[in-house]
Coordinates of N, CA and C in Angstrom, one line a residue:
Chain T
X87 N 9.5 5.7 17.1 CA 8.6 5.3 15.7 C 9.3 4.9 14.2
X88 N 9.2 4.1 14.1 CA 9.4 3.8 12.3 C 8.8 4.7 11.8
X89 N 9.3 5.0 10.6 CA 9.1 6.7 9.4 C 9.7 6.9 8.1
X90 N 9.1 7.2 7.1 CA 8.8 6.7 5.4 C 9.3 8.0 5.2
X91 N 10.0 9.0 4.3 CA 9.6 10.5 3.8 C 10.4 10.3 2.6
X92 N 8.7 10.9 1.2 CA 9.3 10.9 0.4 C 9.8 11.8 -0.3
X93 N 10.2 12.6 -1.2 CA 10.8 13.8 -1.8 C 8.9 14.3 -2.0
X94 N 7.8 15.2 -1.7 CA 6.7 16.3 -2.3 C 7.0 15.7 -3.8
X95 N 6.3 15.4 -4.2 CA 5.1 15.5 -5.6 C 4.4 16.4 -6.3
X96 N 3.7 16.4 -7.6 CA 4.6 15.7 -8.4 C 5.2 16.2 -9.1
X97 N 6.3 15.1 -9.6 CA 7.5 15.0 -10.4 C 7.2 15.6 -12.2
X98 N 7.8 15.9 -13.0 CA 7.1 16.4 -14.5 C 8.4 15.5 -15.3
X99 N 8.7 14.9 -15.8 CA 10.1 15.2 -16.4 C 9.1 14.5 -18.3
X100 N 10.7 14.8 -18.7 CA 10.4 14.5 -20.3 C 10.5 13.0 -20.7
X101 N 9.1 12.5 -21.4 CA 10.4 11.2 -22.3 C 11.3 10.8 -22.5
X102 N 12.0 9.3 -21.8 CA 13.7 9.0 -22.0 C 14.9 10.1 -20.3
X103 N 13.8 11.1 -19.6 CA 14.8 11.5 -18.3 C 15.5 10.4 -17.8
X104 N 16.0 11.2 -16.9 CA 16.4 10.5 -15.2 C 15.6 10.7 -14.1
X105 N 15.1 10.0 -13.5 CA 14.7 10.0 -12.3 C 15.6 9.6 -11.4
X106 N 15.6 10.9 -9.9 CA 15.0 10.2 -9.1 C 14.0 10.8 -8.2
X107 N 13.8 9.6 -6.8 CA 12.5 10.0 -6.0 C 13.7 9.6 -4.7
X108 N 13.8 10.6 -4.2 CA 14.0 10.5 -2.5 C 13.3 9.6 -1.3
X109 N 13.6 8.8 -1.2 CA 12.9 8.5 0.2 C 14.4 8.0 0.8
X110 N 14.0 8.4 2.8 CA 14.7 8.2 3.9 C 13.8 7.5 5.3
X111 N 14.0 6.9 6.0 CA 13.9 5.5 6.4 C 14.2 6.1 7.7
X112 N 13.8 6.2 9.3 CA 13.7 6.7 10.4 C 13.4 4.1 11.2
X113 N 13.7 3.9 11.3 CA 13.8 2.8 11.6 C 14.9 2.0 12.5
X114 N 14.3 1.6 13.6 CA 15.1 1.1 15.6 C 16.3 -0.2 15.0
X115 N 15.7 -0.7 14.0 CA 16.4 -2.1 13.7 C 17.0 -2.2 12.3
X116 N 16.4 -2.8 11.6 CA 17.6 -4.1 10.0 C 16.9 -3.6 9.2
X117 N 15.5 -2.6 8.7 CA 14.4 -2.8 7.9 C 14.4 -4.1 6.7
X118 N 13.6 -4.2 6.4 CA 12.5 -4.2 4.6 C 13.0 -3.0 4.2
X119 N 13.2 -2.7 3.0 CA 12.9 -1.3 2.3 C 12.1 -2.1 0.7
X120 N 11.5 -1.3 0.6 CA 11.1 -1.5 -0.6 C 10.0 0.3 -1.5
X121 N 9.8 -0.3 -2.8 CA 9.2 0.4 -3.9 C 8.1 0.3 -4.2
X122 N 6.5 0.3 -4.3 CA 5.6 0.3 -4.7 C 4.7 0.8 -5.2
X123 N 4.4 0.5 -7.3 CA 4.3 1.5 -7.6 C 2.9 1.6 -8.1
X124 N 1.8 2.6 -8.1 CA 0.1 2.7 -8.0 C 0.1 3.5 -9.9
X125 N -0.3 2.6 -10.2 CA -1.1 3.5 -11.8 C -2.6 4.0 -11.6
X126 N -2.7 3.8 -12.1 CA -4.4 4.8 -12.1 C -5.0 3.7 -11.7
X127 N -6.3 3.9 -10.7 CA -7.0 2.9 -11.0 C -7.2 1.9 -10.4
X128 N -6.0 1.7 -10.0 CA -5.1 0.1 -9.9 C -4.8 0.3 -8.5
X129 N -4.9 -0.8 -7.4 CA -4.3 -1.0 -6.6 C -2.2 -0.8 -5.8
X130 N -1.6 -1.4 -5.2 CA 0.2 -1.0 -5.3 C 0.8 -2.2 -6.1
X131 N 1.5 -2.0 -6.4 CA 2.0 -3.4 -7.0 C 3.9 -3.0 -6.0
X132 N 4.5 -4.2 -6.1 CA 5.8 -4.4 -5.2 C 6.6 -4.2 -7.4
X133 N 7.8 -3.1 -6.7 CA 8.5 -2.9 -7.9 C 9.8 -3.3 -8.0
X134 N 10.5 -2.8 -6.8 CA 11.7 -3.8 -5.7 C 11.2 -4.0 -4.4
X135 N 12.5 -4.5 -4.0 CA 13.5 -4.5 -2.9 C 14.4 -4.9 -2.0
X136 N 14.5 -3.8 -1.0 CA 16.9 -5.1 -1.0 C 16.5 -5.1 0.8
X137 N 16.4 -6.3 1.1 CA 16.1 -7.1 2.7 C 17.5 -6.0 3.4
X138 N 18.4 -5.4 3.1 CA 19.8 -6.0 3.8 C 20.3 -4.4 3.6
X139 N 22.0 -4.1 4.1 CA 22.8 -2.8 3.4 C 23.5 -2.6 2.5
X140 N 23.1 -2.4 1.5 CA 24.5 -2.5 0.3 C 23.3 -3.4 -1.1
X141 N 22.5 -3.3 -0.4 CA 21.3 -4.0 -1.7 C 21.0 -3.1 -2.4
X142 N 21.1 -3.8 -4.0 CA 20.6 -3.5 -5.4 C 18.8 -3.7 -5.1
X143 N 17.6 -3.7 -5.0 CA 16.9 -4.2 -5.8 C 16.7 -3.4 -6.9
X144 N 15.9 -3.8 -8.2 CA 16.2 -3.6 -9.4 C 15.3 -4.7 -10.4
X145 N 14.1 -3.7 -11.3 CA 12.9 -4.2 -11.8 C 12.4 -3.4 -12.7
X146 N 12.3 -3.5 -14.2 CA 11.8 -2.7 -15.5 C 12.1 -1.8 -15.1
X147 N 14.0 -1.8 -15.5 CA 15.1 -0.7 -15.4 C 14.8 0.5 -14.3
X148 N 14.7 0.1 -13.5 CA 14.6 1.3 -12.1 C 15.2 -0.1 -10.7
X149 N 15.8 1.0 -9.6 CA 16.9 0.2 -8.9 C 17.1 1.5 -7.5
X150 N 17.3 0.6 -6.5 CA 17.3 1.1 -5.3 C 17.8 0.8 -4.5
X151 N 19.6 1.6 -4.5 CA 20.6 0.9 -3.3 C 20.2 1.2 -2.4
X152 N 20.3 0.0 -1.0 CA 19.9 0.1 0.4 C 21.0 1.0 1.1
X153 N 21.2 1.2 1.8 CA 22.5 3.5 2.2 C 21.9 3.1 3.8
X154 N 22.9 1.9 4.1 CA 22.5 1.8 5.3 C 22.4 3.2 6.5
X155 N 24.2 3.8 5.8 CA 24.5 4.8 6.2 C 24.3 6.5 6.3
X156 N 23.5 6.6 4.7 CA 23.1 7.4 5.2 C 21.3 7.4 4.9
X157 N 20.6 5.9 5.5 CA 19.4 5.5 5.6 C 17.8 6.1 4.8
X158 N 19.1 5.6 4.1 CA 17.8 6.2 3.0 C 18.3 4.8 1.8
X159 N 16.7 4.9 0.1 CA 16.5 4.1 -0.9 C 16.3 4.6 -1.5
X160 N 17.1 5.4 -2.7 CA 16.1 6.8 -3.9 C 16.1 6.0 -4.5
X161 N 15.2 6.0 -5.3 CA 13.9 5.4 -6.8 C 15.6 6.2 -7.6
X162 N 15.3 5.5 -8.8 CA 16.2 6.2 -10.0 C 16.3 4.9 -11.1
X163 N 15.7 6.0 -12.3 CA 15.3 5.2 -13.4 C 16.2 6.6 -14.6
X164 N 16.9 5.3 -15.3 CA 18.8 5.7 -16.3 C 17.8 6.8 -18.1
X165 N 16.5 5.7 -17.8 CA 14.9 6.9 -19.4 C 13.8 6.7 -18.6
X166 N 13.5 7.8 -18.2 CA 11.9 6.9 -18.1 C 11.1 7.2 -19.4
X167 N 9.8 6.3 -19.2 CA 8.7 6.7 -20.6 C 7.7 7.2 -19.8
X168 N 6.2 7.0 -20.9 CA 5.2 7.8 -20.7 C 4.3 6.2 -20.0
X169 N 4.6 5.3 -20.2 CA 3.3 4.8 -19.0 C 4.8 4.5 -17.7
X170 N 5.4 4.7 -17.5 CA 6.3 4.8 -16.2 C 5.2 6.7 -15.2
X171 N 4.7 6.9 -15.4 CA 4.2 7.9 -14.4 C 2.6 7.3 -14.1
X172 N 3.1 7.0 -13.2 CA 2.6 6.2 -11.3 C 2.7 6.7 -10.0
X173 N 2.0 6.7 -9.1 CA 2.8 7.6 -8.6 C 3.3 6.9 -7.4
X174 N 4.6 6.2 -6.5 CA 5.1 5.8 -6.1 C 5.4 5.6 -5.1
X175 N 5.8 5.0 -3.8 CA 5.4 4.4 -2.3 C 6.7 4.2 -2.3
X176 N 7.8 4.3 -1.3 CA 8.6 3.7 -0.5 C 8.0 3.1 0.9
X177 N 8.8 2.1 1.1 CA 8.4 1.3 2.3 C 9.4 0.9 3.0
X178 N 8.4 0.2 4.6 CA 10.3 -0.8 5.2 C 8.2 -0.7 6.3
X179 N 9.8 -2.6 6.5 CA 9.6 -4.0 7.5 C 10.3 -4.2 7.7
X180 N 9.7 -3.9 9.6 CA 10.8 -4.0 9.7 C 11.2 -5.8 10.9
X181 N 11.8 -6.5 10.9 CA 11.8 -7.9 11.1 C 10.8 -8.4 12.0
X182 N 10.4 -9.0 12.6 CA 9.1 -9.5 13.3 C 7.5 -8.4 13.6
X183 N 8.1 -7.7 13.3 CA 6.5 -7.0 12.6 C 6.4 -6.7 11.3
X184 N 5.1 -7.2 12.0 CA 4.3 -7.3 11.4 C 3.9 -5.8 9.8
X185 N 4.3 -5.1 10.3 CA 3.2 -3.9 9.7 C 4.1 -3.1 8.6
X186 N 3.4 -2.4 7.9 CA 4.4 -1.7 6.9 C 4.4 -1.1 6.9
X187 N 5.0 0.1 6.7 CA 5.7 1.1 6.9 C 5.6 2.2 5.4
X188 N 4.2 3.6 5.4 CA 4.9 3.7 3.3 C 4.8 5.1 4.0
X189 N 5.8 5.2 2.8 CA 5.1 7.0 2.7 C 4.1 7.6 2.3
X190 N 4.3 8.5 2.2 CA 3.4 9.5 2.0 C 2.9 9.3 0.0
X191 N 3.9 9.0 -1.0 CA 3.4 8.6 -1.9 C 4.2 9.7 -2.8
X192 N 4.5 9.3 -4.4 CA 5.6 10.6 -4.5 C 4.6 10.4 -6.3
X193 N 3.7 10.9 -6.8 CA 3.4 11.2 -8.4 C 4.4 11.7 -9.1
X194 N 4.2 10.7 -10.2 CA 4.9 11.1 -11.9 C 4.5 11.5 -12.8
X195 N 4.7 12.6 -14.0 CA 4.1 12.6 -15.1 C 4.9 12.3 -15.6
X196 N 4.7 11.7 -16.9 CA 5.8 11.6 -18.0 C 5.1 12.5 -18.9
X197 N 5.9 13.6 -19.9 CA 5.6 14.0 -21.3 C 6.0 13.0 -22.4
X198 N 5.5 13.5 -23.8 CA 5.8 12.2 -24.1 C 6.6 14.2 -25.0
Chain U
X113 N -1.3 -17.5 -10.2 CA -2.3 -17.7 -9.2 C -3.5 -16.1 -9.7
X114 N -4.3 -16.0 -9.3 CA -5.5 -15.1 -9.9 C -4.6 -13.6 -8.8
X115 N -4.0 -14.5 -7.8 CA -3.5 -12.7 -6.4 C -5.2 -12.3 -6.0
X116 N -4.7 -10.9 -5.1 CA -5.9 -10.9 -4.2 C -7.6 -10.3 -5.1
X117 N -8.3 -10.5 -4.6 CA -9.9 -10.5 -4.9 C -11.0 -9.6 -4.4
X118 N -10.8 -8.3 -4.2 CA -11.8 -7.3 -4.0 C -13.5 -7.9 -5.0
X119 N -14.3 -7.7 -3.6 CA -15.5 -7.3 -4.4 C -16.6 -6.0 -3.3
X120 N -17.8 -5.2 -4.2 CA -17.4 -5.3 -5.4 C -16.2 -3.7 -5.9
X121 N -15.8 -3.8 -6.9 CA -15.0 -3.0 -7.3 C -15.1 -1.6 -7.3
X122 N -16.6 -1.3 -7.5 CA -16.8 -0.1 -6.7 C -18.3 -0.3 -6.4
X123 N -18.5 1.2 -5.2 CA -20.0 1.1 -4.4 C -20.2 2.2 -4.5
X124 N -21.9 2.4 -5.1 CA -22.6 4.1 -4.2 C -23.7 3.5 -3.7
X125 N -23.4 3.6 -2.6 CA -24.5 3.7 -1.3 C -24.5 4.8 -0.7
X126 N -26.2 5.7 -0.2 CA -26.2 6.6 1.1 C -26.4 6.7 2.1
X127 N -26.0 7.7 2.5 CA -25.9 8.0 4.2 C -26.7 6.9 4.7
X128 N -26.1 6.5 5.2 CA -27.1 5.2 7.4 C -27.1 4.0 6.0
X129 N -26.2 3.4 5.8 CA -26.4 2.5 5.3 C -24.9 1.2 5.0
X130 N -25.4 0.3 4.8 CA -24.4 -0.6 5.9 C -24.0 -0.6 4.3
X131 N -22.6 -0.9 4.4 CA -21.3 -1.2 3.2 C -20.6 -2.5 3.7
X132 N -20.2 -3.6 2.2 CA -19.6 -4.8 3.7 C -18.6 -4.5 2.0
X133 N -17.5 -5.5 2.2 CA -16.5 -5.3 1.2 C -15.9 -6.3 2.0
X134 N -15.6 -7.3 0.5 CA -15.3 -8.7 0.9 C -13.8 -8.6 0.0
X135 N -12.9 -9.6 0.4 CA -10.8 -9.9 0.4 C -10.9 -11.4 0.2
X136 N -10.4 -12.1 -0.3 CA -10.3 -13.5 -0.9 C -8.7 -13.1 -0.9
X137 N -8.0 -13.6 -0.4 CA -6.5 -13.4 -0.1 C -5.7 -13.5 -0.9
X138 N -4.4 -15.1 -1.5 CA -2.9 -15.6 -2.3 C -3.8 -16.5 -1.4
X139 N -3.7 -17.8 -1.7 CA -4.1 -18.4 -1.5 C -1.9 -19.5 -0.5
X140 N -2.5 -19.8 0.5 CA -1.2 -19.3 1.0 C -0.5 -18.8 2.3
X141 N -1.1 -17.7 2.0 CA -0.7 -16.7 2.6 C -2.0 -16.6 4.3
X142 N -0.9 -15.8 4.5 CA -1.0 -16.0 6.7 C -1.6 -15.2 7.2
X143 N -0.9 -13.3 6.5 CA -1.8 -12.3 7.1 C -2.5 -11.8 5.6
X144 N -3.5 -10.9 5.8 CA -4.2 -10.2 5.2 C -3.9 -8.8 6.2
X145 N -4.2 -7.9 5.4 CA -4.8 -6.3 5.8 C -5.4 -5.1 4.7
X146 N -6.2 -4.3 5.4 CA -6.8 -3.8 5.4 C -6.6 -2.4 5.0
X147 N -6.6 -1.2 4.3 CA -6.1 -0.6 4.1 C -7.4 0.2 3.0
X148 N -6.9 2.4 4.2 CA -8.5 2.9 3.0 C -6.8 3.7 2.7
X149 N -6.9 4.2 1.8 CA -6.4 5.7 0.9 C -8.0 6.9 0.4
X150 N -7.2 8.0 0.8 CA -7.8 9.8 0.7 C -6.7 9.8 -0.5
X151 N -7.6 11.1 -0.2 CA -6.1 12.0 -1.0 C -5.0 12.9 -0.1
X152 N -6.5 13.1 1.1 CA -6.1 13.9 2.5 C -5.0 13.0 3.3
X153 N -5.9 12.5 3.5 CA -4.5 11.1 5.0 C -4.2 10.0 3.9
X154 N -4.0 9.9 2.1 CA -3.5 9.0 2.0 C -3.5 8.2 2.2
X155 N -2.3 6.7 2.2 CA -3.2 5.1 2.8 C -2.4 4.8 3.6
X156 N -4.0 4.2 4.7 CA -3.8 4.5 6.4 C -4.2 3.1 6.3
X157 N -3.2 2.4 7.4 CA -3.6 0.5 8.3 C -4.8 0.7 8.7
X158 N -6.3 0.0 8.5 CA -6.9 0.0 9.3 C -7.2 -1.5 10.7
X159 N -6.5 -2.2 10.0 CA -6.7 -3.4 10.6 C -6.0 -4.4 9.8
X160 N -5.3 -5.8 10.4 CA -4.7 -6.4 10.2 C -5.0 -8.2 10.9
X161 N -4.6 -9.4 10.2 CA -5.0 -10.7 10.9 C -3.8 -11.4 10.5
X162 N -3.6 -12.1 11.4 CA -2.8 -13.4 11.8 C -3.2 -15.0 11.7
X163 N -3.7 -15.2 10.4 CA -4.5 -16.9 10.9 C -5.6 -17.0 11.1
X164 N -6.2 -15.4 10.7 CA -7.6 -15.4 11.0 C -8.1 -14.6 12.6
X165 N -6.9 -14.5 12.7 CA -6.7 -13.6 14.1 C -7.0 -12.3 13.7
X166 N -7.4 -11.4 14.0 CA -7.4 -10.3 14.5 C -6.2 -9.9 15.5
X167 N -5.2 -9.5 14.3 CA -3.8 -8.8 15.3 C -3.1 -7.2 15.7
X168 N -4.1 -6.0 15.4 CA -3.5 -5.3 15.5 C -5.1 -4.8 14.6
X169 N -6.3 -4.0 15.0 CA -7.2 -2.7 15.1 C -7.5 -1.5 15.3
X170 N -5.8 -0.9 15.9 CA -6.0 0.7 16.5 C -6.4 1.4 15.1
X171 N -6.4 1.1 14.0 CA -6.5 2.3 12.9 C -8.1 2.1 11.8
X172 N -7.9 1.5 12.8 CA -10.2 1.1 12.5 C -10.7 2.4 13.7
X173 N -12.0 3.3 12.5 CA -10.9 5.0 12.2 C -13.0 5.4 13.9
X174 N -13.2 4.1 14.1 CA -14.9 4.0 15.5 C -14.8 3.1 15.7
X175 N -16.5 2.6 16.1 CA -16.9 1.8 16.1 C -18.4 0.9 14.6
X176 N -18.5 1.8 14.0 CA -18.4 2.1 12.7 C -18.0 1.2 12.2
X177 N -17.3 0.6 12.3 CA -16.5 -0.7 11.5 C -16.0 -1.9 12.1
X178 N -15.7 -2.7 11.3 CA -15.5 -3.7 11.7 C -15.1 -4.4 10.5
X179 N -14.9 -6.1 11.4 CA -13.5 -7.5 10.0 C -13.5 -7.9 10.5
X180 N -13.8 -8.9 9.6 CA -13.9 -10.6 10.8 C -12.9 -11.2 8.8
X181 N -13.3 -12.0 9.7 CA -11.9 -13.5 8.5 C -12.2 -14.8 8.8
X182 N -12.6 -14.9 8.8 CA -14.3 -16.6 9.2 C -12.5 -18.1 8.5
X183 N -12.4 -17.3 7.6 CA -11.6 -18.0 6.8 C -9.9 -18.2 5.9
X184 N -9.2 -18.8 6.4 CA -8.4 -19.0 5.3 C -8.4 -18.1 4.5
X185 N -9.0 -18.0 3.6 CA -9.3 -17.7 2.3 C -10.8 -16.6 2.1
X186 N -11.2 -15.6 3.1 CA -12.1 -14.6 2.7 C -12.2 -13.4 4.7
X187 N -12.5 -12.8 4.1 CA -12.5 -11.8 4.8 C -13.8 -10.6 4.9
X188 N -13.6 -9.4 4.9 CA -14.7 -9.4 6.0 C -14.3 -7.7 6.1
X189 N -14.6 -6.6 5.3 CA -14.8 -4.8 6.3 C -15.8 -4.7 6.4
X190 N -17.3 -4.5 7.2 CA -17.9 -3.6 6.9 C -17.8 -2.2 8.1
X191 N -18.9 -1.2 7.1 CA -19.1 -0.3 7.4 C -20.7 0.3 8.0
X192 N -21.3 0.2 9.3 CA -22.5 0.5 9.1 C -22.5 1.2 10.6
X193 N -22.8 2.3 9.9 CA -23.9 2.9 9.0 C -23.3 3.6 8.5
X194 N -23.2 4.2 7.4 CA -22.0 4.4 6.1 C -21.9 6.6 6.3
X195 N -21.4 7.1 6.3 CA -21.2 8.5 6.4 C -20.1 8.8 5.1
X196 N -21.0 9.9 4.5 CA -19.7 10.5 3.7 C -18.1 9.9 3.5
X197 N -18.0 11.2 4.9 CA -16.4 11.3 4.8 C -15.8 9.6 4.8
X198 N -16.6 8.2 5.0 CA -16.1 7.0 4.4 C -15.8 6.9 3.0
X199 N -15.5 7.6 2.7 CA -15.4 7.6 0.8 C -14.6 7.5 0.4
X200 N -13.6 6.7 -0.4 CA -12.5 6.4 0.1 C -12.4 5.2 -1.1
X201 N -10.4 5.0 -1.3 CA -10.4 3.3 -2.2 C -10.0 2.6 -0.8
X202 N -10.4 1.4 -1.2 CA -10.3 0.5 0.0 C -10.0 -0.6 -0.1
X203 N -8.6 -0.9 0.4 CA -7.4 -1.9 -0.5 C -7.2 -3.5 0.1
X204 N -7.3 -3.9 0.2 CA -7.2 -6.1 0.7 C -5.9 -6.4 0.6
X205 N -5.0 -6.8 1.2 CA -3.4 -7.0 0.4 C -3.2 -8.5 1.1
X206 N -2.1 -9.3 0.8 CA -2.4 -10.1 1.6 C -0.6 -10.5 1.5
X207 N 0.2 -11.0 2.2 CA 1.4 -11.6 3.4 C 1.8 -12.6 3.0
X208 N 3.1 -13.1 2.3 CA 3.6 -13.9 2.2 C 5.9 -13.1 2.6
X209 N 6.7 -13.4 3.8 CA 7.4 -13.3 3.7 C 7.6 -11.1 4.5
X210 N 8.4 -10.9 3.5 CA 7.7 -9.5 3.8 C 7.4 -9.2 2.3
X211 N 6.7 -9.5 1.9 CA 5.8 -8.7 1.0 C 5.0 -8.2 1.1
X212 N 3.8 -7.4 1.3 CA 2.8 -7.9 0.6 C 1.9 -7.4 -0.4
X213 N 1.0 -8.7 -0.7 CA -0.3 -8.5 -2.2 C -1.2 -7.0 -2.3
X214 N -0.9 -6.7 -3.1 CA -2.5 -5.7 -3.1 C -3.9 -6.4 -3.4
X215 N -4.4 -6.1 -3.8 CA -5.8 -6.0 -4.9 C -5.7 -4.6 -5.5
X216 N -7.3 -4.9 -6.5 CA -7.8 -3.5 -6.8 C -7.9 -3.3 -6.7
X217 N -8.5 -3.0 -5.2 CA -9.6 -1.8 -4.3 C -10.4 -2.1 -4.5
X218 N -11.9 -1.3 -3.6 CA -13.2 -0.8 -3.2 C -12.8 0.3 -3.9
X219 N -13.4 1.0 -4.4 CA -13.8 2.9 -4.8 C -15.1 2.7 -4.3
X220 N -15.6 3.3 -2.8 CA -16.2 3.4 -1.6 C -16.4 4.8 -1.9
X221 N -17.8 5.3 -2.2 CA -18.7 6.8 -2.7 C -20.3 6.3 -0.9
X222 N -20.0 7.4 -1.4 CA -20.7 7.9 0.0 C -22.3 8.7 -0.2
X223 N -23.2 8.7 -0.7 CA -23.6 10.6 -0.6 C -25.0 10.9 0.5

């Protein structure tokens, strides 16, 4: 079956540091890949997505590239801010299969 | 659009009581999902609907849980009787193409 593996958190960074959160996936076909973000006390929000190999999703300074050869979708940001502190979920949705498979989430804490 | 709307935002109840959580999906979305989130188990899919019809309820933990979607703009998740281990945040999400949009959640505490 499908699965998503994320790096364990929490990740603690100083403001303006470079961020990478690793995500790898297992799927039988050609999934769409997502990053969702959950701020404290809120629901998950779509941050970015990519629907085919070599696509790059980007939003709010975050980027992730769909790498089919390494089955990865790592999240990056060049300079994090305190306001980026949240839990980040990697996820996939495959073809006509309607469920989304979520990773376990990675908590990011950015300190001033 | 107002997004996915859930009510109540917080619910505190005593063990054995019936709890009903409500969700209004985004207009035009034909899929609706109910999730539960806890520290121990993370995000779990409970059930999802397509065009108001339940498609997969394999994630519903036990018979105490039930969900309905009487029309395209309303769904309920009911727990009867509630137990302390049901304490969690319950999310509703609706879907357009391949993207799910989540509501703010209902934080349920069962004493």
